[in-house]
Amino acid sequence: MTHDHDHTEPHAPIEVDVSDGPDYFEVMVHALQELLVDKGLIDADEVRARLELIDSVEPSRGAALIARAWTDPAFKQRLLADGSAAIDEFGIDNYDGTHLIVIEQTPEVHNLVVCTLCSCYPRPVLGLPPDWYKSRAYRARAVRDPRGLLREFGTDIPPEVSIRVHDSNANMRYLIMPMRPAGSESMTEAELANLITRDSMIGVTVARLPR
Amino acid sequence: MTSRYAVGDRVRICARYAPGHVRTPFYVRGATGHIERVLDKFLDPEREAFGINAGTETQLYRVRLNQSALWPGYTGEPIDTLELEIFEHWLEPA
């Protein structure tokens, strides 16, 4: 890992880098797990199965959810009104028990999600966050210079469109519903899902254009 | 549900710096905005971090801030905003 800063508190970097071996918090996690297993409160297979569950979720699940909302106006209204209830209705296992807020992109407001304090992310819908989402640079610049950051992602937001940054700093999780692109009117729900990328559901880009 | 603030109320985020498991980021402390929506009550993370859960449910809000007021020399547009979640004991009327 790079230590280009001079603070000395023993906190762990959010970025994953194994070259220096386990850090303080990884050692703590393993010690805690061993204690819980030794005491018979959990077993190793439960830990493994939980990790397997976490790893099994992919962004295509979120894309299917948004494609349904694009094609079913009543479902879209339910999803925007109560994200947690709507993903339950859609059959998504909200395995971490977090509360979901779905935010709609509009011609007037472009929304962007960040977690400045750590790496909070709608994992039951999108899976694990990309490494850049957890980087200090993204977390700082998403709030401080969102337009400049978006330009580096290839996303130019015109000055008349408002940027709204959502800092996922406490109990809620955020999923962005990109705008359905022009020219997609005759596409099926499954075809539409292919236009909806992970990054468009974080808000760093827009939905793909139909070919 | 009794919450101290309602949607649209002007609020200031407290500028306190005591250490602990605090979910109020430093960059918004002292900032003024308004209540965007009233969320549920959740365990107070500052007490939860010490294993104290009973009776600590605390009202959580989403607060909307104006980016150009939040950052000196903000280079975006005056219409840009930022929203985040703030517990009731970190808010005061503005």
mmCIF file of C-alpha atoms in Angstrom:
data_model
loop_
_atom_site.group_PDB
_atom_site.id
_atom_site.type_symbol
_atom_site.label_atom_id
_atom_site.label_comp_id
_atom_site.label_asym_id
_atom_site.label_seq_id
_atom_site.Cartn_x
_atom_site.Cartn_y
_atom_site.Cartn_z
ATOM 1 C CA MET A 1 0.000 0.000 0.000
ATOM 2 C CA THR A 2 1.148 3.557 -0.470
ATOM 3 C CA HIS A 3 1.747 5.648 2.615
ATOM 4 C CA ASP A 4 1.908 9.091 1.121
ATOM 5 C CA HIS A 5 0.285 10.652 4.177
ATOM 6 C CA ASP A 6 1.831 11.130 7.581
ATOM 7 C CA HIS A 7 -0.897 10.402 10.105
ATOM 8 C CA THR A 8 -0.160 7.717 12.649
ATOM 9 C CA GLU A 9 -3.506 6.425 13.952
ATOM 10 C CA PRO A 10 -3.711 2.639 13.552
ATOM 11 C CA HIS A 11 -6.705 2.639 11.208
ATOM 12 C CA ALA A 12 -6.838 0.300 8.255
ATOM 13 C CA PRO A 13 -6.888 1.541 4.683
ATOM 14 C CA ILE A 14 -10.182 0.821 2.958
ATOM 15 C CA GLU A 15 -8.381 -0.241 -0.200
ATOM 16 C CA VAL A 16 -7.498 -3.907 -0.368
ATOM 17 C CA ASP A 17 -3.818 -4.643 -0.783
ATOM 18 C CA VAL A 18 -2.322 -7.897 0.432
ATOM 19 C CA SER A 19 1.331 -7.112 -0.268
ATOM 20 C CA ASP A 20 2.008 -5.986 3.315
ATOM 21 C CA GLY A 21 0.330 -9.037 4.872
ATOM 22 C CA PRO A 22 -2.691 -8.876 7.159
ATOM 23 C CA ASP A 23 -3.279 -5.520 8.808
ATOM 24 C CA TYR A 24 -4.419 -4.802 12.353
ATOM 25 C CA PHE A 25 -8.123 -5.165 11.601
ATOM 26 C CA GLU A 26 -7.755 -8.347 9.543
ATOM 27 C CA VAL A 27 -5.926 -9.934 12.462
ATOM 28 C CA MET A 28 -8.718 -8.764 14.789
ATOM 29 C CA VAL A 29 -11.404 -10.225 12.503
ATOM 30 C CA HIS A 30 -9.671 -13.604 12.333
ATOM 31 C CA ALA A 31 -9.124 -13.671 16.096
ATOM 32 C CA LEU A 32 -12.787 -12.844 16.691
ATOM 33 C CA GLN A 33 -13.944 -15.521 14.250
ATOM 34 C CA GLU A 34 -11.732 -18.152 15.902
ATOM 35 C CA LEU A 35 -13.111 -17.250 19.317
ATOM 36 C CA LEU A 36 -16.725 -17.465 18.106
ATOM 37 C CA VAL A 37 -16.064 -20.834 16.493
ATOM 38 C CA ASP A 38 -14.219 -22.143 19.563
ATOM 39 C CA LYS A 39 -17.150 -21.139 21.767
ATOM 40 C CA GLY A 40 -19.564 -22.940 19.434
ATOM 41 C CA LEU A 41 -21.581 -19.769 18.653
ATOM 42 C CA ILE A 42 -20.989 -20.080 14.899
ATOM 43 C CA ASP A 43 -19.195 -22.643 12.798
ATOM 44 C CA ALA A 44 -16.697 -22.208 10.004
ATOM 45 C CA ASP A 45 -19.142 -23.420 7.352
ATOM 46 C CA GLU A 46 -21.594 -20.656 8.284
ATOM 47 C CA VAL A 47 -18.874 -18.065 7.708
ATOM 48 C CA ARG A 48 -17.923 -19.657 4.390
ATOM 49 C CA ALA A 49 -21.578 -19.852 3.273
ATOM 50 C CA ARG A 50 -22.131 -16.210 4.184
ATOM 51 C CA LEU A 51 -19.130 -15.140 2.101
ATOM 52 C CA GLU A 52 -20.401 -17.293 -0.752
ATOM 53 C CA LEU A 53 -23.802 -15.575 -0.524
ATOM 54 C CA ILE A 54 -22.193 -12.118 -0.527
ATOM 55 C CA ASP A 55 -20.047 -13.012 -3.542
ATOM 56 C CA SER A 56 -22.990 -14.502 -5.466
ATOM 57 C CA VAL A 57 -24.735 -11.177 -6.060
ATOM 58 C CA GLU A 58 -23.902 -9.457 -9.348
ATOM 59 C CA PRO A 59 -24.936 -6.101 -10.838
ATOM 60 C CA SER A 60 -27.202 -7.942 -13.319
ATOM 61 C CA ARG A 61 -29.647 -8.353 -10.439
ATOM 62 C CA GLY A 62 -29.961 -4.589 -10.129
ATOM 63 C CA ALA A 63 -30.231 -4.250 -13.907
ATOM 64 C CA ALA A 64 -33.173 -6.679 -13.967
ATOM 65 C CA LEU A 65 -34.822 -4.688 -11.182
ATOM 66 C CA ILE A 66 -34.456 -1.372 -13.030
ATOM 67 C CA ALA A 67 -35.612 -2.912 -16.339
ATOM 68 C CA ARG A 68 -38.788 -4.022 -14.566
ATOM 69 C CA ALA A 69 -39.312 -0.481 -13.265
ATOM 70 C CA TRP A 70 -38.786 0.938 -16.792
ATOM 71 C CA THR A 71 -41.505 -1.334 -18.193
ATOM 72 C CA ASP A 72 -43.995 -1.415 -15.291
ATOM 73 C CA PRO A 73 -44.995 2.110 -14.129
ATOM 74 C CA ALA A 74 -46.840 0.839 -11.055
ATOM 75 C CA PHE A 75 -43.780 -1.162 -9.949
ATOM 76 C CA LYS A 76 -41.589 1.889 -10.570
ATOM 77 C CA GLN A 77 -43.770 3.949 -8.244
ATOM 78 C CA ARG A 78 -43.551 1.270 -5.542
ATOM 79 C CA LEU A 79 -39.761 1.040 -5.988
ATOM 80 C CA LEU A 80 -39.318 4.801 -5.605
ATOM 81 C CA ALA A 81 -41.733 4.961 -2.658
ATOM 82 C CA ASP A 82 -40.208 2.082 -0.660
ATOM 83 C CA GLY A 83 -37.112 0.454 -2.133
ATOM 84 C CA SER A 84 -36.816 -2.242 0.526
ATOM 85 C CA ALA A 85 -40.422 -3.420 0.103
ATOM 86 C CA ALA A 86 -40.174 -3.377 -3.697
ATOM 87 C CA ILE A 87 -36.967 -5.441 -3.900
ATOM 88 C CA ASP A 88 -38.573 -7.947 -1.529
ATOM 89 C CA GLU A 89 -41.575 -8.106 -3.887
ATOM 90 C CA PHE A 90 -39.160 -8.584 -6.817
ATOM 91 C CA GLY A 91 -37.603 -11.568 -5.028
ATOM 92 C CA ILE A 92 -34.262 -10.083 -4.015
ATOM 93 C CA ASP A 93 -32.884 -11.483 -0.756
ATOM 94 C CA ASN A 94 -32.097 -8.397 1.328
ATOM 95 C CA TYR A 95 -29.511 -10.453 3.169
ATOM 96 C CA ASP A 96 -27.884 -7.643 5.123
ATOM 97 C CA GLY A 97 -31.147 -6.100 6.340
ATOM 98 C CA THR A 98 -30.245 -2.605 5.134
ATOM 99 C CA HIS A 99 -32.841 -0.067 3.982
ATOM 100 C CA LEU A 100 -32.856 0.828 0.307
ATOM 101 C CA ILE A 101 -33.684 4.211 -1.214
ATOM 102 C CA VAL A 102 -34.017 4.285 -5.010
ATOM 103 C CA ILE A 103 -33.350 7.655 -6.638
ATOM 104 C CA GLU A 104 -34.491 8.446 -10.177
ATOM 105 C CA GLN A 105 -32.270 10.323 -12.618
ATOM 106 C CA THR A 106 -34.168 13.133 -14.345
ATOM 107 C CA PRO A 107 -33.408 15.653 -17.086
ATOM 108 C CA GLU A 108 -33.048 18.275 -14.319
ATOM 109 C CA VAL A 109 -31.018 16.381 -11.670
ATOM 110 C CA HIS A 110 -28.107 13.957 -12.033
ATOM 111 C CA ASN A 111 -27.589 11.869 -8.887
ATOM 112 C CA LEU A 112 -24.353 10.285 -7.673
ATOM 113 C CA VAL A 113 -23.733 7.897 -4.748
ATOM 114 C CA VAL A 114 -20.688 7.769 -2.479
ATOM 115 C CA CYS A 115 -19.914 6.604 1.039
ATOM 116 C CA THR A 116 -17.387 9.066 2.441
ATOM 117 C CA LEU A 117 -16.964 7.224 5.747
ATOM 118 C CA CYS A 118 -16.308 3.714 4.430
ATOM 119 C CA SER A 119 -17.806 1.661 1.593
ATOM 120 C CA CYS A 120 -21.591 1.412 2.198
ATOM 121 C CA TYR A 121 -23.202 0.083 -0.972
ATOM 122 C CA PRO A 122 -26.498 -1.653 -1.893
ATOM 123 C CA ARG A 123 -24.870 -5.109 -1.795
ATOM 124 C CA PRO A 124 -28.077 -7.212 -1.937
ATOM 125 C CA VAL A 125 -28.870 -5.517 -5.274
ATOM 126 C CA LEU A 126 -25.457 -4.826 -6.859
ATOM 127 C CA GLY A 127 -23.034 -7.198 -5.117
ATOM 128 C CA LEU A 128 -19.704 -5.991 -3.796
ATOM 129 C CA PRO A 129 -18.595 -2.448 -4.651
ATOM 130 C CA PRO A 130 -15.835 -1.848 -7.228
ATOM 131 C CA ASP A 131 -12.412 -1.057 -5.774
ATOM 132 C CA TRP A 132 -12.526 2.550 -6.984
ATOM 133 C CA TYR A 133 -15.752 3.102 -5.006
ATOM 134 C CA LYS A 134 -13.762 2.347 -1.841
ATOM 135 C CA SER A 135 -10.742 4.481 -2.774
ATOM 136 C CA ARG A 136 -9.971 7.640 -0.821
ATOM 137 C CA ALA A 137 -9.789 9.604 -4.069
ATOM 138 C CA TYR A 138 -13.346 8.698 -5.134
ATOM 139 C CA ARG A 139 -14.761 9.222 -1.665
ATOM 140 C CA ALA A 140 -13.212 12.667 -1.331
ATOM 141 C CA ARG A 141 -13.760 13.937 -4.843
ATOM 142 C CA ALA A 142 -17.357 12.728 -5.218
ATOM 143 C CA VAL A 143 -18.387 15.260 -2.598
ATOM 144 C CA ARG A 144 -15.798 17.975 -3.240
ATOM 145 C CA ASP A 145 -15.664 18.045 -7.061
ATOM 146 C CA PRO A 146 -18.450 15.832 -8.451
ATOM 147 C CA ARG A 147 -18.492 17.449 -11.897
ATOM 148 C CA GLY A 148 -14.744 17.040 -12.357
ATOM 149 C CA LEU A 149 -14.936 13.455 -11.127
ATOM 150 C CA LEU A 150 -17.796 12.644 -13.516
ATOM 151 C CA ARG A 151 -15.850 14.108 -16.433
ATOM 152 C CA GLU A 152 -13.034 11.662 -15.646
ATOM 153 C CA PHE A 153 -15.623 8.866 -15.894
ATOM 154 C CA GLY A 154 -16.531 10.241 -19.328
ATOM 155 C CA THR A 155 -19.778 11.758 -18.086
ATOM 156 C CA ASP A 156 -20.332 15.414 -18.952
ATOM 157 C CA ILE A 157 -23.222 16.926 -17.046
ATOM 158 C CA PRO A 158 -24.407 20.204 -18.622
ATOM 159 C CA PRO A 159 -24.301 23.264 -16.320
ATOM 160 C CA GLU A 160 -28.098 23.604 -16.357
ATOM 161 C CA VAL A 161 -28.466 20.108 -14.863
ATOM 162 C CA SER A 162 -28.096 20.015 -11.083
ATOM 163 C CA ILE A 163 -25.724 17.502 -9.499
ATOM 164 C CA ARG A 164 -27.024 15.864 -6.336
ATOM 165 C CA VAL A 165 -24.504 13.810 -4.351
ATOM 166 C CA HIS A 166 -25.857 11.224 -1.920
ATOM 167 C CA ASP A 167 -23.440 10.426 0.884
ATOM 168 C CA SER A 168 -24.400 6.957 2.117
ATOM 169 C CA ASN A 169 -22.988 7.792 5.548
ATOM 170 C CA ALA A 170 -25.337 6.012 7.964
ATOM 171 C CA ASN A 171 -28.192 3.485 7.751
ATOM 172 C CA MET A 172 -29.666 3.802 4.244
ATOM 173 C CA ARG A 173 -28.321 2.382 0.989
ATOM 174 C CA TYR A 174 -28.823 4.064 -2.389
ATOM 175 C CA LEU A 175 -29.540 2.721 -5.858
ATOM 176 C CA ILE A 176 -29.766 5.057 -8.838
ATOM 177 C CA MET A 177 -32.405 4.458 -11.508
ATOM 178 C CA PRO A 178 -30.884 5.726 -14.761
ATOM 179 C CA MET A 179 -33.093 7.366 -17.387
ATOM 180 C CA ARG A 180 -34.386 5.029 -20.079
ATOM 181 C CA PRO A 181 -32.610 6.098 -23.270
ATOM 182 C CA ALA A 182 -34.399 7.302 -26.384
ATOM 183 C CA GLY A 183 -34.690 4.613 -29.052
ATOM 184 C CA SER A 184 -35.368 1.825 -26.533
ATOM 185 C CA GLU A 185 -39.168 2.000 -26.845
ATOM 186 C CA SER A 186 -39.599 -1.346 -28.624
ATOM 187 C CA MET A 187 -37.096 -3.290 -26.516
ATOM 188 C CA THR A 188 -38.106 -6.127 -24.206
ATOM 189 C CA GLU A 189 -37.463 -6.090 -20.485
ATOM 190 C CA ALA A 190 -34.537 -8.513 -20.924
ATOM 191 C CA GLU A 191 -33.026 -6.398 -23.709
ATOM 192 C CA LEU A 192 -33.399 -3.261 -21.608
ATOM 193 C CA ALA A 193 -31.509 -4.889 -18.736
ATOM 194 C CA ASN A 194 -28.433 -5.018 -20.992
ATOM 195 C CA LEU A 195 -28.466 -1.207 -21.180
ATOM 196 C CA ILE A 196 -28.278 -0.845 -17.397
ATOM 197 C CA THR A 197 -24.724 -1.116 -16.097
ATOM 198 C CA ARG A 198 -23.367 -1.196 -12.570
ATOM 199 C CA ASP A 199 -21.852 2.255 -12.968
ATOM 200 C CA SER A 200 -25.143 3.729 -14.182
ATOM 201 C CA MET A 201 -26.748 2.497 -10.949
ATOM 202 C CA ILE A 202 -24.036 4.267 -8.898
ATOM 203 C CA GLY A 203 -24.543 7.401 -10.966
ATOM 204 C CA VAL A 204 -21.069 7.803 -12.476
ATOM 205 C CA THR A 205 -22.480 7.253 -15.945
ATOM 206 C CA VAL A 206 -25.788 6.938 -17.794
ATOM 207 C CA ALA A 207 -27.530 3.941 -19.341
ATOM 208 C CA ARG A 208 -26.091 2.540 -22.566
ATOM 209 C CA LEU A 209 -27.705 3.649 -25.811
ATOM 210 C CA PRO A 210 -29.517 0.990 -27.839
ATOM 211 C CA ARG A 211 -27.544 -0.157 -30.882
ATOM 212 C CA MET B 1 -43.752 8.895 15.547
ATOM 213 C CA THR B 2 -42.553 12.089 17.125
ATOM 214 C CA SER B 3 -39.671 13.734 15.336
ATOM 215 C CA ARG B 4 -38.336 17.124 16.302
ATOM 216 C CA TYR B 5 -37.933 18.325 12.717
ATOM 217 C CA ALA B 6 -40.214 18.177 9.688
ATOM 218 C CA VAL B 7 -39.528 18.216 5.948
ATOM 219 C CA GLY B 8 -38.332 21.659 4.895
ATOM 220 C CA ASP B 9 -37.138 22.795 8.337
ATOM 221 C CA ARG B 10 -33.866 24.724 8.304
ATOM 222 C CA VAL B 11 -31.227 22.975 10.415
ATOM 223 C CA ARG B 12 -27.582 23.358 11.317
ATOM 224 C CA ILE B 13 -25.369 20.304 11.712
ATOM 225 C CA CYS B 14 -23.538 20.551 15.036
ATOM 226 C CA ALA B 15 -19.796 21.289 15.012
ATOM 227 C CA ARG B 16 -18.672 18.867 17.725
ATOM 228 C CA TYR B 17 -15.427 16.958 17.630
ATOM 229 C CA ALA B 18 -15.505 14.438 20.494
ATOM 230 C CA PRO B 19 -13.996 11.098 19.418
ATOM 231 C CA GLY B 20 -16.147 8.001 18.983
ATOM 232 C CA HIS B 21 -18.028 5.961 16.385
ATOM 233 C CA VAL B 22 -19.720 8.988 14.847
ATOM 234 C CA ARG B 23 -21.565 8.831 11.516
ATOM 235 C CA THR B 24 -21.527 12.617 10.973
ATOM 236 C CA PRO B 25 -18.659 13.312 8.546
ATOM 237 C CA PHE B 26 -16.302 16.151 9.474
ATOM 238 C CA TYR B 27 -16.891 17.972 6.187
ATOM 239 C CA VAL B 28 -20.522 18.800 7.025
ATOM 240 C CA ARG B 29 -20.083 19.812 10.659
ATOM 241 C CA GLY B 30 -21.317 23.368 11.127
ATOM 242 C CA ALA B 31 -23.116 23.377 7.753
ATOM 243 C CA THR B 32 -26.679 24.656 7.358
ATOM 244 C CA GLY B 33 -29.344 23.061 5.174
ATOM 245 C CA HIS B 34 -32.866 21.702 5.356
ATOM 246 C CA ILE B 35 -34.638 18.433 6.129
ATOM 247 C CA GLU B 36 -35.176 16.541 2.846
ATOM 248 C CA ARG B 37 -37.020 13.627 4.449
ATOM 249 C CA VAL B 38 -37.646 12.098 7.848
ATOM 250 C CA LEU B 39 -36.358 8.529 8.049
ATOM 251 C CA ASP B 40 -36.950 5.872 10.715
ATOM 252 C CA LYS B 41 -35.391 5.638 14.141
ATOM 253 C CA PHE B 42 -32.192 3.606 14.397
ATOM 254 C CA LEU B 43 -29.820 2.557 17.160
ATOM 255 C CA ASP B 44 -27.501 5.409 18.053
ATOM 256 C CA PRO B 45 -24.180 4.263 16.532
ATOM 257 C CA GLU B 46 -22.199 6.225 19.112
ATOM 258 C CA ARG B 47 -23.653 4.088 21.925
ATOM 259 C CA GLU B 48 -24.030 0.918 19.844
ATOM 260 C CA ALA B 49 -20.223 0.971 19.416
ATOM 261 C CA PHE B 50 -19.985 0.345 23.169
ATOM 262 C CA GLY B 51 -22.638 -2.400 23.172
ATOM 263 C CA ILE B 52 -25.395 -0.122 24.480
ATOM 264 C CA ASN B 53 -28.532 -0.757 22.415
ATOM 265 C CA ALA B 54 -31.556 -0.726 24.724
ATOM 266 C CA GLY B 55 -33.544 2.482 24.449
ATOM 267 C CA THR B 56 -31.124 4.195 22.090
ATOM 268 C CA GLU B 57 -33.355 4.432 19.000
ATOM 269 C CA THR B 58 -32.674 7.867 17.561
ATOM 270 C CA GLN B 59 -34.454 9.748 14.799
ATOM 271 C CA LEU B 60 -32.531 9.838 11.520
ATOM 272 C CA TYR B 61 -33.062 12.482 8.828
ATOM 273 C CA ARG B 62 -31.813 13.198 5.334
ATOM 274 C CA VAL B 63 -30.441 16.723 5.167
ATOM 275 C CA ARG B 64 -29.926 18.619 1.906
ATOM 276 C CA LEU B 65 -27.025 21.049 1.691
ATOM 277 C CA ASN B 66 -26.045 23.481 -1.011
ATOM 278 C CA GLN B 67 -22.649 22.524 -2.435
ATOM 279 C CA SER B 68 -21.477 26.098 -3.025
ATOM 280 C CA ALA B 69 -22.173 26.931 0.639
ATOM 281 C CA LEU B 70 -20.433 23.768 1.827
ATOM 282 C CA TRP B 71 -17.148 24.167 -0.053
ATOM 283 C CA PRO B 72 -15.170 27.414 -0.313
ATOM 284 C CA GLY B 73 -14.266 27.887 -3.958
ATOM 285 C CA TYR B 74 -16.665 25.197 -5.185
ATOM 286 C CA THR B 75 -16.089 24.909 -8.927
ATOM 287 C CA GLY B 76 -19.421 23.301 -9.876
ATOM 288 C CA GLU B 77 -22.752 25.049 -10.391
ATOM 289 C CA PRO B 78 -24.809 26.973 -7.781
ATOM 290 C CA ILE B 79 -27.679 24.490 -8.333
ATOM 291 C CA ASP B 80 -25.585 21.539 -7.077
ATOM 292 C CA THR B 81 -26.625 19.896 -3.812
ATOM 293 C CA LEU B 82 -25.545 17.125 -1.457
ATOM 294 C CA GLU B 83 -27.705 14.954 0.783
ATOM 295 C CA LEU B 84 -26.732 12.788 3.729
ATOM 296 C CA GLU B 85 -28.132 11.173 6.845
ATOM 297 C CA ILE B 86 -27.875 12.970 10.175
ATOM 298 C CA PHE B 87 -29.121 11.795 13.576
ATOM 299 C CA GLU B 88 -31.372 14.158 15.518
ATOM 300 C CA HIS B 89 -28.855 14.887 18.285
ATOM 301 C CA TRP B 90 -26.480 16.291 15.631
ATOM 302 C CA LEU B 91 -29.013 18.897 14.478
ATOM 303 C CA GLU B 92 -30.089 22.265 15.828
ATOM 304 C CA PRO B 93 -32.637 24.745 14.430
ATOM 305 C CA ALA B 94 -31.178 27.279 11.992
#
